[in-house]
Amino acid sequence: MRLATALTLLVLLAGCRTAKGVYTDAMGFETAGQPEPAALAYADALRRDPGLPNAAGRLRIVGTDAVALRLSAAAGQPSRTAAADDYLAAETLVERAAAVGVPLGRPASFSRDVAAACSAAVDALLEAGRERANAGDPAAGLTFLDRARQYRPSAQQRADLDAAARDAYTSWADADLAAGRFRAALGHADQGLALAQPGSEFAATLAALRADILDAGTLVAAVFPAAPPRTPRGDTFPRDFLRDVSDVLLDDRLAQPAPLLLVADPAEARRALRQSRGDLSGNPRLLAELTRSLDADIGVVPELDGFALVEAETGRRDVTFRLRAGEGSAAAVRVTTEMTLRARATVVATHADGTRLACPSDDAPVSVSERYDTATTAAALETLRLSSSEREMFGAATRDRAYSRLVTTLRDRLADRLAERISACLAAQVP
């Protein structure tokens, strides 16, 4: 029985058991001729109750037998990894018993034998990993190399594993590049580069490979300022709103695109659109022409639509304010209003040859809301004792400020939504 199986049995049988219950399980394992799970159960019973009668004696006997069986199995194993697994299982038995004060019998060379078995397992897996990678299967080779790290490799062995992994990642990246799998190639080159010493010859080689991948696979996109649809749905956008959304999108949100994506200079895109004196709304031919003029592979234009302003009263209550002179107060009505702004953002994209791209779409509008309070009174404001915030409620500026804040928030949210869609659309075009 493997150690993992024995441990699983103990977890299932003894998770919430009493010390006596676990002790009973241990006796059952021992009677059934299973010394390893019996020893682990006796150790668990002692952990729960160090004074449990007979448990230490039984653990010493069956634990020593279990260790001997594991060492015997290791000697007959056909593979070095299987032998190492047996040695490690024997070591676990010794450690579990020692943790409850019970020494188990084992050879004087036990610690050295465990270390030697682990070292042999690392060597075997390193050899297998190199063979598989050299045979054109770097994924399988790396699986062997990763497994080798579980067997306590020495410093030299870790260095050898790193070198083998670097070779595997390099060959994998080379194969990906040759097959036009640029994203995979870049990922494997970066994994190999992470294992290279900075400034080493290997790091320089991988850096050069990475540059080749970027040169071959990078997609250039021309993103143009946002345009309204030809047949708008909803109200008119606030003045300069489309320009502001475009500025945030182009100069901030898309300033650092993902690897293998390059956004053409936003200033050049704006200039090309101005010089064309055209309208990109519903005009894929012009979009393709402008894209080619910027030597880009794909042209993108965001479209904003469905702008709506909704205001709803959510609360009304009578309040009083003290008068400045003398005693008394004046009545007023305080109204709470919720203002909501909504707009839709979509992405239109074409290849430079005019072929339309199917970008991810989501017709759900971006919506932002804020509540603000206004107040009215029949009294002259100069007669009321008001704080600065209370005085603001009586002026039109309160609503204007809330509207201005919401316009700014909506601008940023739309820029975020467009950046997400543009990035997803472009990333799907990089193989």
Coordinates of C-alpha atoms in Angstrom, one line a residue, residues 65-268:
D65 CA 8.3 -3.9 10.6
A66 CA 6.8 -1.3 8.2
V67 CA 10.1 0.4 7.8
A68 CA 11.8 -2.9 7.1
L69 CA 9.2 -3.8 4.5
R70 CA 9.6 -0.4 2.8
L71 CA 13.4 -0.8 2.6
S72 CA 13.0 -4.3 1.3
A73 CA 10.6 -3.1 -1.4
A74 CA 13.0 -0.3 -2.3
A75 CA 15.8 -2.8 -2.9
G76 CA 13.7 -4.6 -5.5
Q77 CA 12.2 -1.7 -7.3
P78 CA 12.8 -1.6 -11.0
S79 CA 13.1 2.2 -11.1
R80 CA 15.1 4.7 -9.1
T81 CA 12.1 6.9 -8.5
A82 CA 10.0 4.1 -7.1
A83 CA 12.9 3.2 -4.8
A84 CA 13.1 6.8 -3.6
D85 CA 9.4 6.8 -3.0
D86 CA 9.8 3.7 -0.7
Y87 CA 12.7 5.3 1.2
L88 CA 10.7 8.5 1.7
A89 CA 7.7 6.5 2.9
A90 CA 10.0 4.8 5.4
E91 CA 11.3 8.2 6.5
T92 CA 7.8 9.4 7.1
L93 CA 7.1 6.5 9.4
V94 CA 10.3 7.2 11.3
E95 CA 9.4 10.9 11.7
R96 CA 5.8 10.3 12.7
A97 CA 6.9 7.8 15.4
A98 CA 9.7 10.1 16.6
A99 CA 7.2 13.0 16.9
V100 CA 5.3 11.0 19.6
G101 CA 8.5 9.8 21.3
V102 CA 8.8 6.3 19.8
P103 CA 12.1 5.4 18.0
L104 CA 11.8 2.9 15.2
G105 CA 14.5 0.4 14.3
R106 CA 16.3 1.1 11.1
P107 CA 19.8 0.7 9.7
A108 CA 22.6 3.0 10.9
S109 CA 23.0 4.2 7.3
F110 CA 19.3 5.1 6.9
S111 CA 19.6 8.9 6.5
R112 CA 22.4 8.4 4.0
D113 CA 20.4 5.8 2.1
V114 CA 17.4 8.1 1.8
A115 CA 19.6 10.9 0.5
A116 CA 21.3 8.6 -2.0
A117 CA 17.9 7.2 -3.2
C118 CA 16.6 10.8 -3.7
S119 CA 19.7 11.8 -5.6
A120 CA 19.4 8.8 -7.8
A121 CA 15.8 9.6 -8.5
V122 CA 16.7 13.2 -9.5
D123 CA 19.4 11.9 -11.9
A124 CA 17.0 9.5 -13.5
L125 CA 14.3 12.1 -14.0
L126 CA 16.8 14.6 -15.3
E127 CA 18.0 12.1 -17.8
A128 CA 14.5 11.2 -18.9
G129 CA 13.6 14.9 -19.1
R130 CA 16.5 15.7 -21.4
E131 CA 15.8 12.7 -23.6
R132 CA 12.1 13.6 -24.1
A133 CA 12.9 17.3 -24.8
N134 CA 15.6 16.3 -27.2
A135 CA 13.2 13.9 -28.9
G136 CA 10.9 16.8 -29.7
D137 CA 8.5 16.7 -26.8
P138 CA 9.6 19.5 -24.5
A139 CA 6.3 19.4 -22.6
A140 CA 6.9 15.8 -21.5
G141 CA 10.5 16.6 -20.7
L142 CA 9.5 19.5 -18.5
T143 CA 7.1 17.2 -16.6
F144 CA 10.0 14.9 -15.7
L145 CA 12.2 17.9 -14.7
D146 CA 9.4 19.3 -12.5
R147 CA 8.9 16.0 -10.8
A148 CA 12.6 15.7 -10.1
R149 CA 12.4 18.8 -7.9
Q150 CA 10.3 16.8 -5.4
Y151 CA 13.2 14.6 -4.6
R152 CA 15.4 17.1 -2.7
P153 CA 18.0 17.8 -5.5
S154 CA 21.4 19.1 -4.4
A155 CA 22.6 22.6 -5.4
Q156 CA 24.4 21.1 -8.4
Q157 CA 21.4 19.0 -9.4
R158 CA 19.1 22.1 -9.2
A159 CA 21.5 23.9 -11.5
D160 CA 21.4 21.0 -13.9
L161 CA 17.6 20.9 -13.8
D162 CA 17.4 24.6 -14.5
A163 CA 19.8 24.2 -17.4
A164 CA 17.7 21.4 -18.9
A165 CA 14.5 23.3 -18.4
R166 CA 16.0 26.3 -20.1
D167 CA 17.0 24.1 -23.1
A168 CA 13.5 22.6 -23.2
Y169 CA 11.8 26.0 -23.1
T170 CA 14.1 27.3 -25.8
S171 CA 13.4 24.5 -28.1
W172 CA 9.7 24.8 -27.4
A173 CA 9.7 28.5 -28.1
D174 CA 11.7 27.9 -31.4
A175 CA 9.1 25.3 -32.5
D176 CA 6.2 27.7 -31.6
L177 CA 7.8 30.5 -33.5
A178 CA 8.3 28.3 -36.6
A179 CA 4.7 27.2 -36.4
G180 CA 3.4 30.8 -36.0
R181 CA 2.2 30.3 -32.5
F182 CA 3.5 33.6 -31.3
R183 CA 1.7 33.9 -27.9
A184 CA 2.9 30.4 -26.9
A185 CA 6.4 31.1 -28.2
L186 CA 6.6 34.3 -26.1
G187 CA 5.4 32.6 -23.0
H188 CA 7.9 29.7 -23.3
A189 CA 10.7 32.1 -24.1
D190 CA 9.9 34.1 -20.9
Q191 CA 9.8 31.0 -18.8
G192 CA 13.2 30.0 -20.1
L193 CA 14.5 33.5 -19.5
A194 CA 13.3 33.4 -15.9
L195 CA 15.7 30.5 -15.3
A196 CA 18.7 32.2 -16.9
Q197 CA 21.3 34.1 -15.0
P198 CA 21.1 37.8 -15.9
G199 CA 24.0 38.8 -18.2
S200 CA 24.8 35.2 -19.1
E201 CA 25.2 34.0 -22.7
F202 CA 22.0 31.9 -22.3
A203 CA 20.1 35.0 -21.2
A204 CA 21.3 36.9 -24.3
T205 CA 20.3 34.0 -26.6
L206 CA 16.8 33.9 -25.1
A207 CA 16.5 37.7 -25.3
A208 CA 17.4 37.6 -29.0
L209 CA 14.8 34.8 -29.5
R210 CA 12.2 36.9 -27.6
A211 CA 12.9 39.8 -29.9
D212 CA 12.5 37.6 -33.0
I213 CA 9.1 36.5 -31.6
L214 CA 8.0 40.0 -31.0
D215 CA 9.2 41.1 -34.4
A216 CA 7.3 38.3 -36.2
G217 CA 4.2 38.3 -34.1
T218 CA 3.4 41.8 -32.9
L219 CA 0.2 43.2 -34.3
V220 CA 0.0 46.9 -34.9
A221 CA -3.4 48.5 -34.3
A222 CA -4.6 52.0 -35.1
V223 CA -7.2 53.1 -32.6
F224 CA -9.2 56.1 -33.7
P225 CA -11.2 58.6 -31.6
A226 CA -14.7 57.5 -30.6
A227 CA -17.5 58.2 -33.0
P228 CA -21.3 58.5 -32.4
P229 CA -23.5 56.1 -34.5
R230 CA -25.2 57.5 -37.6
T231 CA -28.6 56.8 -36.1
P232 CA -28.2 57.5 -32.4
R233 CA -30.4 56.1 -29.7
G234 CA -31.1 58.3 -26.8
D235 CA -30.1 61.9 -25.9
T236 CA -27.3 64.0 -27.2
F237 CA -23.9 63.5 -25.6
P238 CA -22.6 66.3 -23.4
R239 CA -20.3 68.8 -25.2
D240 CA -16.8 67.3 -25.8
F241 CA -17.8 64.0 -24.2
L242 CA -16.7 61.8 -27.1
R243 CA -13.4 63.6 -27.3
D244 CA -12.8 63.2 -23.6
V245 CA -13.6 59.5 -23.6
S246 CA -11.2 59.1 -26.6
D247 CA -8.4 61.0 -24.8
V248 CA -8.7 58.8 -21.7
L249 CA -8.9 55.6 -23.8
L250 CA -6.0 56.4 -26.1
D251 CA -3.6 58.3 -23.8
D252 CA -4.2 56.3 -20.6
R253 CA -6.0 53.0 -20.9
L254 CA -4.2 51.8 -24.1
A255 CA -0.9 53.4 -23.3
Q256 CA 0.6 50.0 -22.3
P257 CA -1.0 47.3 -24.4
A258 CA -0.4 43.6 -23.9
P259 CA 2.6 41.8 -25.3
L260 CA 2.5 41.2 -29.1
L261 CA 0.1 44.2 -29.4
L262 CA 1.3 47.7 -30.5
V263 CA -1.0 50.7 -30.6
A264 CA -0.1 53.2 -33.3
D265 CA 0.7 56.7 -32.0
P266 CA -2.7 58.2 -31.0
A267 CA -1.6 61.6 -32.2
E268 CA -1.0 60.2 -35.7

